Amino acid sequence: MIACLECGMEILAGPDPGFGKPMCEDCAFLERRREEERLDTRDCPRCYRKTRHWGREAWRRDGREYCKECVKALERVWFIENSCMMCNELIRGHEKKIVPPERIQQKDPYVRSFVVKERGICSECYEKAVKKPFGVKARGGR
């Protein structure tokens, strides 16, 4: 009789589990499971948390696999970076993105809280802002 090298139980006649050493069925099952986990477990490139295949998702902007929480956060930051400061609409690729001066940037809550470095304004909002009259209006119709 041959004994299992892991647990010491006697091995009944049967097929070799494929690990190159005598193992009982239970130990071979556990060893296969550990090997599958080792091959499937990966680190998230953003938060370095270990994830399995069902806890990962490919981010469509760069194609890399991140944990699902990081994909949501990356998508949120991408949307904030590529949306208008005034109307919060996404600035399309064909539209002109105008970056306002730093004093206007600092009024934006996302720039102020360091979520993004800078934001832009779409051309429509820029035209509306430029057409507004500057200066102080006098009271009483003067």
CSV table of N, CA and C in Angstrom, one decimal:
chain,number,residue,atom,x,y,z
A,1,MET,N,0.8,-1.2,0.0
A,1,MET,CA,0.0,0.0,0.0
A,1,MET,C,0.9,1.3,0.0
A,2,ILE,N,0.4,2.2,-0.8
A,2,ILE,CA,1.2,3.5,-0.8
A,2,ILE,C,0.4,4.5,0.0
A,3,ALA,N,1.1,5.4,0.7
A,3,ALA,CA,0.5,6.4,1.5
A,3,ALA,C,0.6,7.7,0.8
A,4,CYS,N,-0.4,8.6,1.1
A,4,CYS,CA,-0.4,9.9,0.6
A,4,CYS,C,0.7,10.8,1.2
A,5,LEU,N,1.4,11.5,0.5
A,5,LEU,CA,2.5,12.3,1.0
A,5,LEU,C,2.0,13.5,1.8
A,6,GLU,N,0.7,14.0,1.5
A,6,GLU,CA,0.2,15.1,2.2
A,6,GLU,C,-0.4,14.8,3.6
A,7,CYS,N,-1.3,13.8,3.6
A,7,CYS,CA,-2.1,13.5,4.8
A,7,CYS,C,-1.7,12.1,5.4
A,8,GLY,N,-1.0,11.3,4.7
A,8,GLY,CA,-0.6,10.0,5.2
A,8,GLY,C,-1.6,8.8,5.0
A,9,MET,N,-2.8,9.1,4.4
A,9,MET,CA,-3.8,8.1,4.2
A,9,MET,C,-3.3,7.1,3.2
A,10,GLU,N,-3.9,5.9,3.2
A,10,GLU,CA,-3.5,4.9,2.2
A,10,GLU,C,-4.2,5.2,0.9
A,11,ILE,N,-3.5,5.1,-0.2
A,11,ILE,CA,-4.1,5.4,-1.5
A,11,ILE,C,-4.6,4.1,-2.1
A,12,LEU,N,-5.8,4.0,-2.5
A,12,LEU,CA,-6.4,2.9,-3.2
A,12,LEU,C,-5.9,3.0,-4.6
A,13,ALA,N,-5.9,1.9,-5.3
A,13,ALA,CA,-5.5,1.9,-6.7
A,13,ALA,C,-6.4,2.8,-7.5
A,14,GLY,N,-5.8,3.6,-8.3
A,14,GLY,CA,-6.6,4.6,-9.1
A,14,GLY,C,-5.7,5.4,-10.0
A,15,PRO,N,-6.2,6.3,-10.8
A,15,PRO,CA,-5.4,7.0,-11.7
A,15,PRO,C,-4.5,8.1,-11.0
A,16,ASP,N,-3.4,8.4,-11.5
A,16,ASP,CA,-2.5,9.4,-10.9
A,16,ASP,C,-3.1,10.7,-11.1
A,17,PRO,N,-3.2,11.5,-10.1
A,17,PRO,CA,-3.9,12.9,-10.2
A,17,PRO,C,-3.1,13.8,-11.0
A,18,GLY,N,-1.8,13.5,-11.4
A,18,GLY,CA,-1.1,14.4,-12.3
A,18,GLY,C,-0.1,15.4,-11.6
A,19,PHE,N,0.2,15.2,-10.3
A,19,PHE,CA,1.1,16.1,-9.7
A,19,PHE,C,2.5,15.5,-9.5
A,20,GLY,N,2.7,14.2,-9.9
A,20,GLY,CA,4.0,13.6,-9.9
A,20,GLY,C,4.4,13.0,-8.5
A,21,LYS,N,3.5,13.1,-7.6
A,21,LYS,CA,3.7,12.5,-6.3
A,21,LYS,C,2.4,11.8,-5.8
A,22,PRO,N,2.5,10.7,-5.1
A,22,PRO,CA,1.3,10.0,-4.7
A,22,PRO,C,0.4,10.8,-3.7
A,23,MET,N,-0.8,11.0,-4.1
A,23,MET,CA,-1.8,11.7,-3.3
A,23,MET,C,-3.1,11.0,-3.3
A,24,CYS,N,-3.9,11.2,-2.2
A,24,CYS,CA,-5.2,10.7,-2.1
A,24,CYS,C,-6.1,11.6,-2.9
A,25,GLU,N,-7.4,11.2,-3.2
A,25,GLU,CA,-8.3,12.0,-4.0
A,25,GLU,C,-8.5,13.4,-3.3
A,26,ASP,N,-8.7,13.4,-2.0
A,26,ASP,CA,-9.0,14.7,-1.3
A,26,ASP,C,-7.9,15.7,-1.4
A,27,CYS,N,-6.7,15.2,-1.2
A,27,CYS,CA,-5.5,16.1,-1.3
A,27,CYS,C,-5.2,16.5,-2.7
A,28,ALA,N,-5.5,15.6,-3.7
A,28,ALA,CA,-5.3,16.0,-5.1
A,28,ALA,C,-6.3,17.1,-5.5
A,29,PHE,N,-7.6,17.0,-5.0
A,29,PHE,CA,-8.6,18.0,-5.2
A,29,PHE,C,-8.1,19.3,-4.7
A,30,LEU,N,-7.7,19.3,-3.4
A,30,LEU,CA,-7.2,20.6,-2.8
A,30,LEU,C,-6.0,21.2,-3.5
A,31,GLU,N,-5.1,20.3,-4.0
A,31,GLU,CA,-3.9,20.8,-4.7
A,31,GLU,C,-4.3,21.4,-6.1
A,32,ARG,N,-5.3,20.8,-6.8
A,32,ARG,CA,-5.8,21.3,-8.0
A,32,ARG,C,-6.5,22.7,-7.8
A,33,ARG,N,-7.2,22.8,-6.7
A,33,ARG,CA,-7.9,24.0,-6.4
A,33,ARG,C,-6.9,25.2,-6.1
A,34,ARG,N,-5.9,24.8,-5.3
A,34,ARG,CA,-4.8,25.8,-5.0
A,34,ARG,C,-4.1,26.3,-6.3
A,35,GLU,N,-3.9,25.4,-7.2
A,35,GLU,CA,-3.2,25.7,-8.5
A,35,GLU,C,-4.1,26.6,-9.3
A,36,GLU,N,-5.4,26.3,-9.4
A,36,GLU,CA,-6.3,27.1,-10.1
A,36,GLU,C,-6.3,28.5,-9.6
A,37,GLU,N,-6.4,28.6,-8.2
A,37,GLU,CA,-6.4,30.0,-7.6
A,37,GLU,C,-5.1,30.7,-7.9
A,38,ARG,N,-4.0,30.0,-7.8
A,38,ARG,CA,-2.7,30.7,-8.1
A,38,ARG,C,-2.6,31.2,-9.5
A,39,LEU,N,-3.2,30.4,-10.5
A,39,LEU,CA,-3.1,30.9,-11.8
A,39,LEU,C,-4.1,32.0,-12.2
A,40,ASP,N,-5.2,32.0,-11.4
A,40,ASP,CA,-6.2,33.0,-11.8
A,40,ASP,C,-6.1,34.3,-10.9
A,41,THR,N,-5.5,34.3,-9.8
A,41,THR,CA,-5.4,35.5,-9.0
A,41,THR,C,-4.4,36.5,-9.5
A,42,ARG,N,-4.9,37.7,-9.6
A,42,ARG,CA,-4.0,38.8,-10.2
A,42,ARG,C,-4.1,40.0,-9.3
A,43,ASP,N,-3.1,40.9,-9.3
A,43,ASP,CA,-3.2,42.2,-8.6
A,43,ASP,C,-3.8,43.2,-9.5
A,44,CYS,N,-4.7,44.1,-8.9
A,44,CYS,CA,-5.2,45.2,-9.6
A,44,CYS,C,-4.1,46.2,-9.8
A,45,PRO,N,-3.9,46.7,-11.1
A,45,PRO,CA,-2.8,47.6,-11.3
A,45,PRO,C,-2.9,49.0,-10.6
A,46,ARG,N,-4.1,49.3,-10.2
A,46,ARG,CA,-4.4,50.6,-9.6
A,46,ARG,C,-4.3,50.6,-8.0
A,47,CYS,N,-5.0,49.6,-7.4
A,47,CYS,CA,-5.0,49.5,-5.9
A,47,CYS,C,-4.2,48.3,-5.4
A,48,TYR,N,-3.7,47.5,-6.3
A,48,TYR,CA,-2.8,46.3,-5.9
A,48,TYR,C,-3.5,45.3,-5.1
A,49,ARG,N,-4.9,45.3,-5.1
A,49,ARG,CA,-5.6,44.3,-4.4
A,49,ARG,C,-5.7,43.0,-5.2
A,50,LYS,N,-5.6,41.9,-4.6
A,50,LYS,CA,-5.6,40.6,-5.4
A,50,LYS,C,-7.1,40.3,-5.7
A,51,THR,N,-7.3,40.0,-7.0
A,51,THR,CA,-8.7,39.7,-7.5
A,51,THR,C,-8.7,38.4,-8.3
A,52,ARG,N,-9.9,37.9,-8.3
A,52,ARG,CA,-10.2,36.7,-9.2
A,52,ARG,C,-10.9,37.1,-10.4
A,53,HIS,N,-11.1,36.2,-11.4
A,53,HIS,CA,-11.6,36.6,-12.7
A,53,HIS,C,-13.0,37.3,-12.5
A,54,TRP,N,-13.8,36.8,-11.6
A,54,TRP,CA,-15.2,37.4,-11.5
A,54,TRP,C,-15.2,38.8,-10.7
A,55,GLY,N,-14.1,39.1,-10.1
A,55,GLY,CA,-13.9,40.4,-9.5
A,55,GLY,C,-13.2,41.4,-10.3
A,56,ARG,N,-12.9,41.1,-11.6
A,56,ARG,CA,-12.1,42.0,-12.4
A,56,ARG,C,-13.0,42.4,-13.6
A,57,GLU,N,-12.5,43.5,-14.2
A,57,GLU,CA,-13.2,44.0,-15.4
A,57,GLU,C,-12.2,44.7,-16.3
A,58,ALA,N,-12.3,44.6,-17.6
A,58,ALA,CA,-11.4,45.4,-18.4
A,58,ALA,C,-11.9,46.8,-18.6
A,59,TRP,N,-11.1,47.8,-18.4
A,59,TRP,CA,-11.5,49.1,-18.6
A,59,TRP,C,-11.4,49.4,-20.0
A,60,ARG,N,-12.5,50.0,-20.6
A,60,ARG,CA,-12.5,50.1,-22.1
A,60,ARG,C,-11.6,51.2,-22.6
A,61,ARG,N,-11.0,52.1,-21.8
A,61,ARG,CA,-10.2,53.1,-22.3
A,61,ARG,C,-8.7,52.7,-22.5
A,62,ASP,N,-8.3,51.7,-21.7
A,62,ASP,CA,-6.9,51.2,-22.0
A,62,ASP,C,-6.8,49.7,-22.1
A,63,GLY,N,-7.9,48.9,-21.9
A,63,GLY,CA,-8.0,47.5,-22.1
A,63,GLY,C,-7.4,46.7,-21.0
A,64,ARG,N,-6.8,47.3,-19.9
A,64,ARG,CA,-6.2,46.6,-18.8
A,64,ARG,C,-7.3,46.1,-17.9
A,65,GLU,N,-7.1,45.1,-17.1
A,65,GLU,CA,-8.0,44.5,-16.2
A,65,GLU,C,-7.8,45.1,-14.8
A,66,TYR,N,-8.8,45.7,-14.2
A,66,TYR,CA,-8.8,46.3,-12.9
A,66,TYR,C,-9.9,45.7,-12.1
A,67,CYS,N,-9.9,45.8,-10.7
A,67,CYS,CA,-11.0,45.4,-9.9
A,67,CYS,C,-12.2,46.3,-10.3
A,68,LYS,N,-13.4,45.8,-10.0
A,68,LYS,CA,-14.6,46.5,-10.4
A,68,LYS,C,-14.7,47.9,-9.8
A,69,GLU,N,-14.3,48.0,-8.5
A,69,GLU,CA,-14.3,49.3,-7.9
A,69,GLU,C,-13.4,50.3,-8.6
A,70,CYS,N,-12.2,49.9,-9.0
A,70,CYS,CA,-11.3,50.8,-9.6
A,70,CYS,C,-11.8,51.2,-11.0
A,71,VAL,N,-12.5,50.3,-11.7
A,71,VAL,CA,-13.1,50.6,-13.0
A,71,VAL,C,-14.1,51.7,-12.9
A,72,LYS,N,-14.9,51.6,-11.9
A,72,LYS,CA,-15.9,52.7,-11.6
A,72,LYS,C,-15.2,54.0,-11.3
A,73,ALA,N,-14.2,54.0,-10.5
A,73,ALA,CA,-13.5,55.2,-10.1
A,73,ALA,C,-12.8,55.8,-11.3
A,74,LEU,N,-12.1,54.9,-12.1
A,74,LEU,CA,-11.4,55.4,-13.3
A,74,LEU,C,-12.4,56.0,-14.3
A,75,GLU,N,-13.5,55.4,-14.5
A,75,GLU,CA,-14.5,55.9,-15.4
A,75,GLU,C,-15.1,57.3,-14.9
A,76,ARG,N,-15.3,57.4,-13.6
A,76,ARG,CA,-15.8,58.7,-13.1
A,76,ARG,C,-14.8,59.8,-13.3
A,77,VAL,N,-13.5,59.5,-13.0
A,77,VAL,CA,-12.4,60.5,-13.2
A,77,VAL,C,-12.3,60.9,-14.7
A,78,TRP,N,-12.4,59.9,-15.6
A,78,TRP,CA,-12.3,60.2,-17.0
A,78,TRP,C,-13.4,61.1,-17.4
A,79,PHE,N,-14.6,60.8,-16.9
A,79,PHE,CA,-15.8,61.6,-17.3
A,79,PHE,C,-15.6,63.0,-16.8
A,80,ILE,N,-15.2,63.2,-15.6
A,80,ILE,CA,-15.0,64.6,-15.0
A,80,ILE,C,-13.9,65.3,-15.8
A,81,GLU,N,-12.8,64.7,-16.2
A,81,GLU,CA,-11.8,65.3,-17.0
A,81,GLU,C,-12.3,65.7,-18.4
A,82,ASN,N,-13.2,65.0,-18.9
A,82,ASN,CA,-13.6,65.2,-20.3
A,82,ASN,C,-15.0,65.9,-20.4
A,83,SER,N,-15.5,66.4,-19.3
A,83,SER,CA,-16.8,67.1,-19.3
A,83,SER,C,-16.6,68.6,-19.1
A,84,CYS,N,-17.6,69.4,-19.5
A,84,CYS,CA,-17.6,70.8,-19.4
A,84,CYS,C,-17.8,71.2,-18.0
A,85,MET,N,-17.0,72.3,-17.5
A,85,MET,CA,-17.1,72.8,-16.2
A,85,MET,C,-18.5,73.4,-15.9
A,86,MET,N,-19.1,74.0,-16.9
A,86,MET,CA,-20.3,74.7,-16.7
A,86,MET,C,-21.6,73.9,-16.9
A,87,CYS,N,-21.7,73.1,-18.0
A,87,CYS,CA,-22.9,72.3,-18.3
A,87,CYS,C,-22.8,70.9,-17.9
A,88,ASN,N,-21.6,70.4,-17.6
A,88,ASN,CA,-21.3,69.0,-17.2
A,88,ASN,C,-21.6,68.0,-18.3
A,89,GLU,N,-21.7,68.5,-19.6
A,89,GLU,CA,-21.9,67.6,-20.7
A,89,GLU,C,-20.6,67.1,-21.2
A,90,LEU,N,-20.5,65.9,-21.7
A,90,LEU,CA,-19.3,65.3,-22.2
A,90,LEU,C,-18.8,66.1,-23.4
A,91,ILE,N,-17.6,66.5,-23.5
A,91,ILE,CA,-17.0,67.2,-24.6
A,91,ILE,C,-16.6,66.2,-25.6
A,92,ARG,N,-17.2,66.2,-26.8
A,92,ARG,CA,-16.9,65.1,-27.8
A,92,ARG,C,-15.6,65.4,-28.4
A,93,GLY,N,-15.0,64.4,-29.1
A,93,GLY,CA,-13.7,64.5,-29.7
A,93,GLY,C,-13.6,65.6,-30.8
A,94,HIS,N,-14.7,65.8,-31.5
A,94,HIS,CA,-14.7,66.8,-32.6
A,94,HIS,C,-14.9,68.3,-32.0
A,95,GLU,N,-15.3,68.4,-30.8
A,95,GLU,CA,-15.5,69.7,-30.3
A,95,GLU,C,-14.2,70.3,-29.7
A,96,LYS,N,-14.2,71.6,-29.7
A,96,LYS,CA,-13.0,72.3,-29.2
A,96,LYS,C,-13.1,72.4,-27.7
A,97,LYS,N,-12.1,71.9,-27.0
A,97,LYS,CA,-12.0,72.0,-25.5
A,97,LYS,C,-11.2,73.2,-25.1
A,98,ILE,N,-11.8,74.1,-24.4
A,98,ILE,CA,-11.1,75.4,-24.0
A,98,ILE,C,-10.8,75.3,-22.5
A,99,VAL,N,-9.5,75.4,-22.2
A,99,VAL,CA,-9.1,75.4,-20.8
A,99,VAL,C,-9.0,76.8,-20.2
A,100,PRO,N,-9.9,77.1,-19.3
A,100,PRO,CA,-9.9,78.4,-18.7
A,100,PRO,C,-8.7,78.7,-17.8
A,101,PRO,N,-8.4,80.0,-17.4
A,101,PRO,CA,-7.3,80.3,-16.6
A,101,PRO,C,-7.4,79.6,-15.2
A,102,GLU,N,-6.3,79.6,-14.4
A,102,GLU,CA,-6.3,78.9,-13.1
A,102,GLU,C,-7.3,79.5,-12.1
A,103,ARG,N,-7.5,80.8,-12.2
A,103,ARG,CA,-8.4,81.4,-11.2
A,103,ARG,C,-9.8,80.9,-11.4
A,104,ILE,N,-10.2,80.6,-12.6
A,104,ILE,CA,-11.5,80.0,-12.9
A,104,ILE,C,-11.5,78.5,-12.6
A,105,GLN,N,-10.4,77.9,-12.8
A,105,GLN,CA,-10.2,76.4,-12.5
A,105,GLN,C,-10.4,76.2,-11.0
A,106,GLN,N,-9.9,77.1,-10.2
A,106,GLN,CA,-10.0,76.9,-8.7
A,106,GLN,C,-11.4,77.0,-8.2
A,107,LYS,N,-12.3,77.5,-9.0
A,107,LYS,CA,-13.7,77.6,-8.5
A,107,LYS,C,-14.4,76.3,-8.7
A,108,ASP,N,-13.9,75.4,-9.6
A,108,ASP,CA,-14.5,74.1,-9.8
A,108,ASP,C,-14.2,73.2,-8.6
A,109,PRO,N,-15.3,72.5,-8.1
A,109,PRO,CA,-15.1,71.7,-6.9
A,109,PRO,C,-14.2,70.5,-7.1
A,110,TYR,N,-14.2,69.9,-8.4
A,110,TYR,CA,-13.3,68.7,-8.6
A,110,TYR,C,-11.8,69.1,-8.7
A,111,VAL,N,-11.5,70.3,-9.2
A,111,VAL,CA,-10.1,70.8,-9.2
A,111,VAL,C,-9.7,71.2,-7.8
A,112,ARG,N,-10.6,71.8,-7.1
A,112,ARG,CA,-10.3,72.3,-5.7
A,112,ARG,C,-10.0,71.1,-4.8
A,113,SER,N,-10.7,70.0,-5.0
A,113,SER,CA,-10.5,68.8,-4.1
A,113,SER,C,-9.5,67.8,-4.7
A,114,PHE,N,-8.8,68.2,-5.8
A,114,PHE,CA,-7.7,67.4,-6.4
A,114,PHE,C,-8.2,66.1,-7.0
A,115,VAL,N,-9.4,66.0,-7.4
A,115,VAL,CA,-9.9,64.8,-8.1
A,115,VAL,C,-9.3,64.8,-9.5
A,116,VAL,N,-9.3,65.9,-10.2
A,116,VAL,CA,-8.6,66.1,-11.5
A,116,VAL,C,-7.7,67.3,-11.4
A,117,LYS,N,-6.8,67.4,-12.4
A,117,LYS,CA,-5.8,68.4,-12.4
A,117,LYS,C,-6.4,69.7,-13.0
A,118,GLU,N,-7.1,69.5,-14.1
A,118,GLU,CA,-7.8,70.7,-14.7
A,118,GLU,C,-9.0,70.2,-15.5
A,119,ARG,N,-9.9,71.1,-15.8
A,119,ARG,CA,-11.1,70.8,-16.6
A,119,ARG,C,-11.2,71.8,-17.7
A,120,GLY,N,-12.0,71.5,-18.7
A,120,GLY,CA,-12.2,72.4,-19.8
A,120,GLY,C,-13.7,72.9,-19.9
A,121,ILE,N,-13.9,73.8,-20.8
A,121,ILE,CA,-15.2,74.3,-21.1
A,121,ILE,C,-15.5,74.0,-22.6
A,122,CYS,N,-16.7,73.6,-22.9
A,122,CYS,CA,-17.1,73.4,-24.3
A,122,CYS,C,-17.2,74.7,-25.0
A,123,SER,N,-17.2,74.7,-26.3
A,123,SER,CA,-17.2,75.9,-27.1
A,123,SER,C,-18.5,76.7,-26.9
A,124,GLU,N,-19.7,76.0,-26.7
A,124,GLU,CA,-20.9,76.7,-26.5
A,124,GLU,C,-21.0,77.4,-25.2
A,125,CYS,N,-20.5,76.8,-24.2
A,125,CYS,CA,-20.5,77.5,-22.9
A,125,CYS,C,-19.5,78.7,-22.9
A,126,TYR,N,-18.4,78.5,-23.6
A,126,TYR,CA,-17.4,79.6,-23.7
A,126,TYR,C,-18.0,80.8,-24.4
A,127,GLU,N,-18.7,80.5,-25.5
A,127,GLU,CA,-19.4,81.6,-26.2
A,127,GLU,C,-20.4,82.4,-25.4
A,128,LYS,N,-21.2,81.6,-24.6
A,128,LYS,CA,-22.1,82.2,-23.7
A,128,LYS,C,-21.4,83.1,-22.6
A,129,ALA,N,-20.3,82.6,-22.1
A,129,ALA,CA,-19.6,83.3,-21.0
A,129,ALA,C,-18.9,84.5,-21.6
A,130,VAL,N,-18.5,84.5,-22.8
A,130,VAL,CA,-17.8,85.6,-23.4
A,130,VAL,C,-18.8,86.7,-23.7
A,131,LYS,N,-20.0,86.4,-24.1
A,131,LYS,CA,-21.0,87.3,-24.5
A,131,LYS,C,-21.6,88.1,-23.3
A,132,LYS,N,-21.4,87.5,-22.0
A,132,LYS,CA,-21.9,88.2,-20.9
A,132,LYS,C,-21.2,89.6,-20.7
A,133,PRO,N,-21.9,90.6,-20.3
A,133,PRO,CA,-21.3,91.9,-20.1
A,133,PRO,C,-20.4,91.9,-18.9
A,134,PHE,N,-19.2,92.5,-19.0
A,134,PHE,CA,-18.3,92.6,-17.9
A,134,PHE,C,-18.5,93.9,-17.1
A,135,GLY,N,-17.9,94.0,-16.0
A,135,GLY,CA,-18.0,95.2,-15.2
A,135,GLY,C,-19.1,95.2,-14.2
A,136,VAL,N,-19.3,96.4,-13.5
A,136,VAL,CA,-20.3,96.5,-12.5
A,136,VAL,C,-21.5,97.3,-13.1
A,137,LYS,N,-22.7,96.8,-12.9
A,137,LYS,CA,-23.9,97.5,-13.4
A,137,LYS,C,-24.3,98.5,-12.3
A,138,ALA,N,-24.7,99.6,-12.8
A,138,ALA,CA,-25.2,100.7,-11.9
A,138,ALA,C,-26.6,100.4,-11.5
A,139,ARG,N,-27.0,100.8,-10.3
A,139,ARG,CA,-28.3,100.6,-9.9
A,139,ARG,C,-29.2,101.7,-10.3
A,140,GLY,N,-30.4,101.5,-10.5
A,140,GLY,CA,-31.4,102.5,-10.8
A,140,GLY,C,-31.4,102.9,-12.3
A,141,GLY,N,-30.8,102.0,-13.1
A,141,GLY,CA,-30.9,102.3,-14.6
A,141,GLY,C,-29.9,103.2,-15.1
A,142,ARG,N,-28.9,103.5,-14.4
A,142,ARG,CA,-27.9,104.5,-14.9
A,142,ARG,C,-26.8,103.8,-15.7
